[in-house]
Tab-separated table of N, CA, C and O in Angstrom:
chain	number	residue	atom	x	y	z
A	1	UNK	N	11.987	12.904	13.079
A	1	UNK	CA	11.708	13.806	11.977
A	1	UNK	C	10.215	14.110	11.951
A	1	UNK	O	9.367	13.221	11.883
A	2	UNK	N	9.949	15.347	12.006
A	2	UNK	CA	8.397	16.089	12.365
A	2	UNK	C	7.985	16.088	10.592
A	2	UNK	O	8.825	16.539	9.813
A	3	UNK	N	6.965	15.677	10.184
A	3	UNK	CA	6.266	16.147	8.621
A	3	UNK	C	5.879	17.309	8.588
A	3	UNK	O	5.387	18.052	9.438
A	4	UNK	N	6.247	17.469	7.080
A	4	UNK	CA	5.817	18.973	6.893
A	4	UNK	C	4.313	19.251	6.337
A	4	UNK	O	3.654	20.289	6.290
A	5	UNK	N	4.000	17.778	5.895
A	5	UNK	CA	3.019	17.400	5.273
A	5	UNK	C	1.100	18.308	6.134
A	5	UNK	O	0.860	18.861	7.207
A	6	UNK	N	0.628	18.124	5.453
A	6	UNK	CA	-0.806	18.842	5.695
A	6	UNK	C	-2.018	18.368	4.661
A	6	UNK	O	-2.126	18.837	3.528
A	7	UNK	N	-2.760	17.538	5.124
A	7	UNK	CA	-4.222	17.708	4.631
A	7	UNK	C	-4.978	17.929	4.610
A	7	UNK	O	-5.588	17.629	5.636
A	8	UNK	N	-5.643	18.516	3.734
A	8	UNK	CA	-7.008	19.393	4.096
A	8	UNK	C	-8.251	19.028	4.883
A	8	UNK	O	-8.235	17.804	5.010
A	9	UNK	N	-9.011	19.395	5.299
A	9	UNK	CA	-9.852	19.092	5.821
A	9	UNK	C	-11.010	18.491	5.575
A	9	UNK	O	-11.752	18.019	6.436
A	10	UNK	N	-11.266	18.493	3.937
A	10	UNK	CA	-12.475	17.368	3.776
A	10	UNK	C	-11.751	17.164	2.327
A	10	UNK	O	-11.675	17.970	1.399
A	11	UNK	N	-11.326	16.052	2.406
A	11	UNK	CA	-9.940	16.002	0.656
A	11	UNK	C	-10.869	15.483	-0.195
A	11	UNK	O	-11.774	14.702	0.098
A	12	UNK	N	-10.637	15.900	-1.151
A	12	UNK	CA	-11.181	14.776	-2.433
A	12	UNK	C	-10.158	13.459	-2.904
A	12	UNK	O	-8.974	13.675	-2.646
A	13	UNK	N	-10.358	12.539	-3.355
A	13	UNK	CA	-9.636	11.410	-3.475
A	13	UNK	C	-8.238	12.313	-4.466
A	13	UNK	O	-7.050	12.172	-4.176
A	14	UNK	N	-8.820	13.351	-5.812
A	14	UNK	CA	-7.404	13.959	-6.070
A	14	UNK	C	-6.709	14.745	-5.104
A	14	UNK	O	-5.493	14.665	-5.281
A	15	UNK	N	-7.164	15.773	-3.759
A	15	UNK	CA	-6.219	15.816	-2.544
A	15	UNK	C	-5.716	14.501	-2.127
A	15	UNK	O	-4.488	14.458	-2.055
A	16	UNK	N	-6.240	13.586	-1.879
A	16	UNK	CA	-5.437	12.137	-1.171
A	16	UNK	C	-4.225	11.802	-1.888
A	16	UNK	O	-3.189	11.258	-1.503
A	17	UNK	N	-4.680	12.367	-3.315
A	17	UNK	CA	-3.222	11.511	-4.283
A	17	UNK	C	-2.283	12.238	-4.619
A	17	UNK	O	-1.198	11.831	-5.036
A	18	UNK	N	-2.687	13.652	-4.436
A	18	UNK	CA	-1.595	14.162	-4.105
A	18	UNK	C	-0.359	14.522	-2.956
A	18	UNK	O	0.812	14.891	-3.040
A	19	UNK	N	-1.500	14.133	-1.613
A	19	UNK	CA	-0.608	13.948	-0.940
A	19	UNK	C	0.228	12.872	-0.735
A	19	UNK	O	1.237	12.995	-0.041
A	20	UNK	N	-0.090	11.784	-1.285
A	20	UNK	CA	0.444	10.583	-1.074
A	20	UNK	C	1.705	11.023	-2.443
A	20	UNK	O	2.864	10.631	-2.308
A	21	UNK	N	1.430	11.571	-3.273
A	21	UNK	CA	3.096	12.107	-4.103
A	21	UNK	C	3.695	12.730	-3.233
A	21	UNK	O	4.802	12.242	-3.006
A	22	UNK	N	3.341	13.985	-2.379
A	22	UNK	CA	4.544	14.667	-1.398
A	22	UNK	C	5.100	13.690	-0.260
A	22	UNK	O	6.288	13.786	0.047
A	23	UNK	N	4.138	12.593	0.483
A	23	UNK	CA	4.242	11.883	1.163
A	23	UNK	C	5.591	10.546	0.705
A	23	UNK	O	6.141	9.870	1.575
A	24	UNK	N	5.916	10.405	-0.873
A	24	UNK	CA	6.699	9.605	-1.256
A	24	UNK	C	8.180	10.413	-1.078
A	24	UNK	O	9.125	10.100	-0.354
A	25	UNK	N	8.051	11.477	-1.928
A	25	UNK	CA	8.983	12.748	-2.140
A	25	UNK	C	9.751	12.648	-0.784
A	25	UNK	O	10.972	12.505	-0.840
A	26	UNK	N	9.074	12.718	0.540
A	26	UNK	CA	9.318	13.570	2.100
A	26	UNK	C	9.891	12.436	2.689
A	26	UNK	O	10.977	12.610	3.241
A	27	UNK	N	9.373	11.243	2.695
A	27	UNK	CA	9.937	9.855	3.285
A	27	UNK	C	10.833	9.036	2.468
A	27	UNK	O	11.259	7.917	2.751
A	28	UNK	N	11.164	10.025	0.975
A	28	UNK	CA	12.011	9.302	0.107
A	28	UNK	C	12.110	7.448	-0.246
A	28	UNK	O	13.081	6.715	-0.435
A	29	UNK	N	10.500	7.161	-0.213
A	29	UNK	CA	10.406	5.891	-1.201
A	29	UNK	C	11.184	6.136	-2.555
A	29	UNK	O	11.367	7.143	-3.240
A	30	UNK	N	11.486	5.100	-2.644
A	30	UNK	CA	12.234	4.624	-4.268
A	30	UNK	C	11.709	3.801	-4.880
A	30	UNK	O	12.268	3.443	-5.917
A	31	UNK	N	10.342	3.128	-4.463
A	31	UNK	CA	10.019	1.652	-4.977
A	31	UNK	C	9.969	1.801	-6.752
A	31	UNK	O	10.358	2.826	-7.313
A	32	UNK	N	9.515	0.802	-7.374
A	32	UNK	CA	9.538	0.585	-8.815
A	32	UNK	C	8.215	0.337	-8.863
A	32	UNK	O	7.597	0.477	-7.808
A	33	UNK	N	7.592	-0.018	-9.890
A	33	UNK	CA	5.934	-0.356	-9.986
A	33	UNK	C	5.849	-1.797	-9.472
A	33	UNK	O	5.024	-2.196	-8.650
A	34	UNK	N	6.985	-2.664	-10.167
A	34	UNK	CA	6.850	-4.103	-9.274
A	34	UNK	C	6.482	-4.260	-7.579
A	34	UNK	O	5.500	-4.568	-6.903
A	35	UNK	N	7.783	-3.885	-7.369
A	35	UNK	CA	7.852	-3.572	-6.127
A	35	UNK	C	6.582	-3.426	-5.461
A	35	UNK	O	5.991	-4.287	-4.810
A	36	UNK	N	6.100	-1.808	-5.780
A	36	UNK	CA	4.838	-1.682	-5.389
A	36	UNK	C	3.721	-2.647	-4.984
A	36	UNK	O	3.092	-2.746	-3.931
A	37	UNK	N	3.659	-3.348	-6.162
A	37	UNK	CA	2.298	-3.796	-6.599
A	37	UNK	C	2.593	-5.365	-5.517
A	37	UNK	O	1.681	-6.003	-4.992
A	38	UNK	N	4.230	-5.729	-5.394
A	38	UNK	CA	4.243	-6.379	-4.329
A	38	UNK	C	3.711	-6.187	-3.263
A	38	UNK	O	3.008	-6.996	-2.656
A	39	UNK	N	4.109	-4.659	-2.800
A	39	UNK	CA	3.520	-4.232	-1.615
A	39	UNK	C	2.513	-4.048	-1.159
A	39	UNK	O	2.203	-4.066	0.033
A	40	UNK	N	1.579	-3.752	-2.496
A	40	UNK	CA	0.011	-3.626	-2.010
A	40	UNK	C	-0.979	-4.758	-1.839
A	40	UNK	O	-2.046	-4.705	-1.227
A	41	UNK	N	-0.268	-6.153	-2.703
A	41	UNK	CA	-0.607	-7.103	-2.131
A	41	UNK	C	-0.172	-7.900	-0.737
A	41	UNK	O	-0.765	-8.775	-0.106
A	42	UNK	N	0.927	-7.334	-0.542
A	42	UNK	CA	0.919	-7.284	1.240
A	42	UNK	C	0.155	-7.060	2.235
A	42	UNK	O	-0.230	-7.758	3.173
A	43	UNK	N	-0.067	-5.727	1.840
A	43	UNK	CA	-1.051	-4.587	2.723
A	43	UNK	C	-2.606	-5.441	2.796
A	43	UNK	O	-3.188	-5.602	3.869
A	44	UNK	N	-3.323	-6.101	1.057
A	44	UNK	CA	-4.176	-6.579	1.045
A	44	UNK	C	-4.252	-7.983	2.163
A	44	UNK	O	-5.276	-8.366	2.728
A	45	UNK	N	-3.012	-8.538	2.275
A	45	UNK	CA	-3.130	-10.096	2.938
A	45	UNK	C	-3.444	-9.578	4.388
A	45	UNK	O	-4.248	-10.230	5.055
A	46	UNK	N	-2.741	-8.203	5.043
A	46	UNK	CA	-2.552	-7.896	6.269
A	46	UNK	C	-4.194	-7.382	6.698
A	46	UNK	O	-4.609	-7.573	7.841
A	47	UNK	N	-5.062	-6.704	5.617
A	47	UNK	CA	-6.216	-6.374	5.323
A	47	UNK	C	-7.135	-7.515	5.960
A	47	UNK	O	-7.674	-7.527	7.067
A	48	UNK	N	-7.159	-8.548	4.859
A	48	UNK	CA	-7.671	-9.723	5.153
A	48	UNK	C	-7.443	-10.212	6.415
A	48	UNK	O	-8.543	-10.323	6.956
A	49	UNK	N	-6.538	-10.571	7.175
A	49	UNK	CA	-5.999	-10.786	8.455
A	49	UNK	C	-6.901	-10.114	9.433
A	49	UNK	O	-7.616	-10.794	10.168
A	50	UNK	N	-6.902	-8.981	9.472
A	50	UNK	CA	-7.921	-7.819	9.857
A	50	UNK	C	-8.939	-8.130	10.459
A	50	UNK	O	-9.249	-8.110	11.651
A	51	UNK	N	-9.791	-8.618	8.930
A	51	UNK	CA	-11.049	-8.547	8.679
A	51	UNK	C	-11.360	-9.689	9.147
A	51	UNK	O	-12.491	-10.007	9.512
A	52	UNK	N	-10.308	-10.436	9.171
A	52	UNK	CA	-11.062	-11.813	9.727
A	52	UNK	C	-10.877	-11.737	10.830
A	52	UNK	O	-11.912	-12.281	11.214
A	53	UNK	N	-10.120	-11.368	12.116
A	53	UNK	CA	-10.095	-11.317	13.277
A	53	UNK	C	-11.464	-10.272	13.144
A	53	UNK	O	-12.501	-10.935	13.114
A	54	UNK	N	-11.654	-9.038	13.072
A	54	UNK	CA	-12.919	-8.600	13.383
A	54	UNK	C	-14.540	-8.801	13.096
A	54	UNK	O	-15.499	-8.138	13.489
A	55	UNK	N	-14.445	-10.286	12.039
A	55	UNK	CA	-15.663	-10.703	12.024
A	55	UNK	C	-15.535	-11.846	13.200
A	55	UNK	O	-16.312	-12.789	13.053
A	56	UNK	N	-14.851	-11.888	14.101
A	56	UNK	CA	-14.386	-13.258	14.592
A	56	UNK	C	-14.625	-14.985	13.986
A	56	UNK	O	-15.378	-15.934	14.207
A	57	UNK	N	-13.591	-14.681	13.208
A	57	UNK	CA	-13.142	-15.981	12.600
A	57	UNK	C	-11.923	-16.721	12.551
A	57	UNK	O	-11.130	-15.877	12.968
A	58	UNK	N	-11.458	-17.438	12.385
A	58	UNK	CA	-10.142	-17.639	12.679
A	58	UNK	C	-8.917	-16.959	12.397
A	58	UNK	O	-8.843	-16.270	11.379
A	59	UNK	N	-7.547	-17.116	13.498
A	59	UNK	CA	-6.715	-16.262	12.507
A	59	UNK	C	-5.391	-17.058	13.005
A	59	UNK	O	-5.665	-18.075	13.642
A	60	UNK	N	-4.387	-16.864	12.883
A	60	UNK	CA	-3.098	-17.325	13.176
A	60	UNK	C	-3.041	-16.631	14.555
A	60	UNK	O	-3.299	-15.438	14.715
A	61	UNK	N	-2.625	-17.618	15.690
A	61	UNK	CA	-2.481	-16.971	16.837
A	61	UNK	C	-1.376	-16.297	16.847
A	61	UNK	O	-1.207	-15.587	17.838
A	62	UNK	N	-0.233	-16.299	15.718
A	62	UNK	CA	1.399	-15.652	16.250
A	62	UNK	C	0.391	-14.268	15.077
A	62	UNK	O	1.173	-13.332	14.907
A	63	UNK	N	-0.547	-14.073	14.573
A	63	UNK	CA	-0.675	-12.679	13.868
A	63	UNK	C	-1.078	-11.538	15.052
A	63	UNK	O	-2.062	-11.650	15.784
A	64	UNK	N	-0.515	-10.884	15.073
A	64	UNK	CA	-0.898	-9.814	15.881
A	64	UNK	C	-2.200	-9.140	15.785
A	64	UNK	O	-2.799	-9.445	14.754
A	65	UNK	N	-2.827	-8.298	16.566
A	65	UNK	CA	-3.887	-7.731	16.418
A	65	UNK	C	-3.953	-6.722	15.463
A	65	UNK	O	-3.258	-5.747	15.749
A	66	UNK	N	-4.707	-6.633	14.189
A	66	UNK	CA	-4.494	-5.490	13.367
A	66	UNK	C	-5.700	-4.941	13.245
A	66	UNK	O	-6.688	-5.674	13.274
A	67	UNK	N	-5.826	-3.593	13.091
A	67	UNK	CA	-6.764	-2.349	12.929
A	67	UNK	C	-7.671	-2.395	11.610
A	67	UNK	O	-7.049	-1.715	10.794
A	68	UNK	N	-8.503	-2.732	11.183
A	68	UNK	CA	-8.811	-3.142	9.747
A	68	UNK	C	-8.909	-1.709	9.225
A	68	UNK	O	-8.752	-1.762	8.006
A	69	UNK	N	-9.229	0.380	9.898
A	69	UNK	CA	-8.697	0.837	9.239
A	69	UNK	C	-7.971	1.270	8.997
A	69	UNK	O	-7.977	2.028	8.027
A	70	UNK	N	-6.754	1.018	9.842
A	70	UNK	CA	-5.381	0.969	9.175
A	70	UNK	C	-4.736	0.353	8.030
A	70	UNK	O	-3.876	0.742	7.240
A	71	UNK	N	-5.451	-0.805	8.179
A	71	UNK	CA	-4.971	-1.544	7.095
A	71	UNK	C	-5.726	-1.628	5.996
A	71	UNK	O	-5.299	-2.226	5.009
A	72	UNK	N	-6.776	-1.127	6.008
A	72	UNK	CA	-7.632	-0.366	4.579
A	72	UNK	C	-7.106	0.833	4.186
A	72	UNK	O	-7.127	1.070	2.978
A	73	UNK	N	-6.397	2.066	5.318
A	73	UNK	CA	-5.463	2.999	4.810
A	73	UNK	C	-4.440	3.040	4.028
A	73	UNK	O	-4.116	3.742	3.070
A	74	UNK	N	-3.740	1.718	4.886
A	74	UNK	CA	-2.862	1.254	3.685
A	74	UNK	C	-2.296	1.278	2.213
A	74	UNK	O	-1.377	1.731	1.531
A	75	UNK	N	-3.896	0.183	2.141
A	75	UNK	CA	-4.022	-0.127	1.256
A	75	UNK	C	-4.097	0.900	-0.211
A	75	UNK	O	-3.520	0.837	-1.297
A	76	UNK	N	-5.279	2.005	0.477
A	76	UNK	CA	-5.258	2.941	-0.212
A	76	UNK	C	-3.966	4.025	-0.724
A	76	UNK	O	-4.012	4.817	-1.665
A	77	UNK	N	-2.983	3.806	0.090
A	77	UNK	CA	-1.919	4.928	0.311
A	77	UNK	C	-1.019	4.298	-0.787
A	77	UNK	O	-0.315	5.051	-1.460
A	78	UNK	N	-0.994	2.265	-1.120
A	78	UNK	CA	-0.155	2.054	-1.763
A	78	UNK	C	-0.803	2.156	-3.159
A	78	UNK	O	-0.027	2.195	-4.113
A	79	UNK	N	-1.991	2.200	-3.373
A	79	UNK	CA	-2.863	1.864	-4.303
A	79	UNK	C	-2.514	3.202	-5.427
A	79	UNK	O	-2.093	3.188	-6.584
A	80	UNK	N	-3.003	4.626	-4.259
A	80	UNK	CA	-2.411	6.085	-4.987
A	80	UNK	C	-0.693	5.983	-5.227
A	80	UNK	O	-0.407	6.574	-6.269
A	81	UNK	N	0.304	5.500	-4.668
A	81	UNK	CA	1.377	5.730	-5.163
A	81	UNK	C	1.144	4.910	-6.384
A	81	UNK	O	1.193	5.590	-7.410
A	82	UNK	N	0.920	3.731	-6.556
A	82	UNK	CA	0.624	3.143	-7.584
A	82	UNK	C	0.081	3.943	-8.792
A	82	UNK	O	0.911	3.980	-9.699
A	83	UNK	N	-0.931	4.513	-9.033
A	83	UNK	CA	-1.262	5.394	-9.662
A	83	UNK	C	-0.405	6.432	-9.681
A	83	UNK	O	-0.296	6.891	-10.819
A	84	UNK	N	0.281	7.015	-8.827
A	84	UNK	CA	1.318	8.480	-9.172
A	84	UNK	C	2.587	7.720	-10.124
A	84	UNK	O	3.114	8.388	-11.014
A	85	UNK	N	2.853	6.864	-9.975
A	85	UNK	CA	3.833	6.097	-10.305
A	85	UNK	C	3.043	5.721	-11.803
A	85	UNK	O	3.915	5.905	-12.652
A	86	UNK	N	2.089	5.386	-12.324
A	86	UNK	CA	1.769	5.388	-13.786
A	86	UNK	C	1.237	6.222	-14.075
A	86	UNK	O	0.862	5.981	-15.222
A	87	UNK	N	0.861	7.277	-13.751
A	87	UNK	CA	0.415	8.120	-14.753
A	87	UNK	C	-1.300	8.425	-14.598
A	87	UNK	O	-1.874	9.357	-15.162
A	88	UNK	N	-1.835	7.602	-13.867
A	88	UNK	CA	-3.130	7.130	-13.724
A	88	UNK	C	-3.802	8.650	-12.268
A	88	UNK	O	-3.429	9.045	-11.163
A	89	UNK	N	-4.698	8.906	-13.061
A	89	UNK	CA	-5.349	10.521	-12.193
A	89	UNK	C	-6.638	9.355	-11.729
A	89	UNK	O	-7.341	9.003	-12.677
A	90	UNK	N	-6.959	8.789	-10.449
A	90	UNK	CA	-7.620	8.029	-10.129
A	90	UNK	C	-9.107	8.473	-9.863
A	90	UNK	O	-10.029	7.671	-9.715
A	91	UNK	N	-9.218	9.663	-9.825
A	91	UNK	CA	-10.205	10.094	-9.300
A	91	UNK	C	-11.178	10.460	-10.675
A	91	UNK	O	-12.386	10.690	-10.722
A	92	UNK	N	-10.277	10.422	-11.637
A	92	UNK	CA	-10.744	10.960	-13.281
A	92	UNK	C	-11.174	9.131	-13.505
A	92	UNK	O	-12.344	8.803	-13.700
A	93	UNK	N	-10.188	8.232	-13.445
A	93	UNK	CA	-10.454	7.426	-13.761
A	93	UNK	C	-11.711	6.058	-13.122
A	93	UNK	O	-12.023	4.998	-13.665
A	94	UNK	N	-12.170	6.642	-11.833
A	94	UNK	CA	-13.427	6.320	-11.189
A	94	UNK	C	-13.878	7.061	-12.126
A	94	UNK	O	-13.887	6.568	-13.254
A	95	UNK	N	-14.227	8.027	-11.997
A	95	UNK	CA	-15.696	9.218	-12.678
A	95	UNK	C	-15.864	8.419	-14.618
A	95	UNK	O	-16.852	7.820	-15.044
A	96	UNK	N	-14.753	8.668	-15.276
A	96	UNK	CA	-14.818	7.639	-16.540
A	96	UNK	C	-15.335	6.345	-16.423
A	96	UNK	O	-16.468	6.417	-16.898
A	97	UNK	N	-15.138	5.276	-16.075
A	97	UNK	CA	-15.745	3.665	-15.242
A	97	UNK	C	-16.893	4.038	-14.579
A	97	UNK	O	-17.886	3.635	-15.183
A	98	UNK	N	-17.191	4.753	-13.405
A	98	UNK	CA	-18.570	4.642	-13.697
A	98	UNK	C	-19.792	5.026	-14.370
A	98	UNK	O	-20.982	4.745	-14.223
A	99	UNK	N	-18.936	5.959	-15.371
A	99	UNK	CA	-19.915	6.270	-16.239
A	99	UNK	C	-20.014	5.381	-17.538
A	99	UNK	O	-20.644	5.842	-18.489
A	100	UNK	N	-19.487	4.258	-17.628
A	100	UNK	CA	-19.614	3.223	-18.264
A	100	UNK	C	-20.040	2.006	-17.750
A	100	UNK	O	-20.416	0.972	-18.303
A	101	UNK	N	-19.839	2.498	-15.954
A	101	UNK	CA	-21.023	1.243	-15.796
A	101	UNK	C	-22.408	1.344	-15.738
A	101	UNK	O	-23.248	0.447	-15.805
A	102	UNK	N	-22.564	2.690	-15.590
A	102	UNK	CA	-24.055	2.714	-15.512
A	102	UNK	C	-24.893	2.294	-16.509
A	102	UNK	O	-25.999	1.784	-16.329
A	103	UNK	N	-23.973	2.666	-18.348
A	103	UNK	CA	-24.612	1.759	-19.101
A	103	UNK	C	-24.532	0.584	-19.262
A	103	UNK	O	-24.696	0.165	-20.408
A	104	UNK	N	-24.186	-0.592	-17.913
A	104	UNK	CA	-24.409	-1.569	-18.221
A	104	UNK	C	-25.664	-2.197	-18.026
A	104	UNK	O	-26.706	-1.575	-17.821
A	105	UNK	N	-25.560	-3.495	-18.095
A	105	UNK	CA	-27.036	-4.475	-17.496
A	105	UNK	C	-26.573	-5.427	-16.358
A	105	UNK	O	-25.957	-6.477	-16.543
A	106	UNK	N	-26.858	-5.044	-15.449
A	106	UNK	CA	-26.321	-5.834	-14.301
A	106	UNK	C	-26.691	-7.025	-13.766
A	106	UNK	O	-27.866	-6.687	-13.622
A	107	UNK	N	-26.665	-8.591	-13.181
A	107	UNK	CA	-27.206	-9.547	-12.926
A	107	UNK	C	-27.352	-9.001	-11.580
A	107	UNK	O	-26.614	-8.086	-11.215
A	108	UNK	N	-28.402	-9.573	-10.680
A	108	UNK	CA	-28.479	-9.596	-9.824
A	108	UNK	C	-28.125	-11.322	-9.139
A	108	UNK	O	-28.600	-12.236	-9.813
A	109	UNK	N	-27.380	-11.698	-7.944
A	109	UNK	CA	-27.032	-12.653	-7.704
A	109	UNK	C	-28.111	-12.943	-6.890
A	109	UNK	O	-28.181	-14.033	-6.322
């Protein structure tokens, strides 16, 4: 099955989230928000896995070799269904947060 799907050429994070709604629609996910949020902590462990083979550090020899940005794509892809799935316009809701962090006072570590 060929996608019909298309993204633009320089997206804004609201292009990303919308494609990731046609992208649910076209491959007919059904997940629930549970579900989801299972899944994206999946994606995160497979992430981690990643990241630690490419800082070379230890990893499970039966884990396969994984792409860390694939698996940061992932992450992101489950993160926006997540958001299409509540209601949440992510790209509104960065721009709101950081304009409340800037009035904060930050520690430096």
């Amino acid at each position: 099955m060929s996608s019909e799907l298309h993204l633009k050429q320089d997206p804004t994070l609201a292009d990303l989230q919308q494609y990731v709604r046609e992208l649910v629609v076209e491959r007919g996910f059904k997940d629930d928000v549970a579900s989801k949020f299972m899944l994206l902590t999946e994606e995160v462990g497979e992430f981690a896995k990643a990241a630690r083979k490419h800082a070379g550090m230890g990893y499970a020899t039966d884990v396969a070799p994984q792409n860390v940005a694939d698996e940061a794509a992932d992450i992101l892809i489950v993160m926006l269904a997540l958001c299409n799935m509540m209601g949440v316009d992510l790209e509104q809701a960065f721009r709101d947060k950081e304009e409340r962090n800037k009035l904060r006072v930050w520690k430096k570590a």
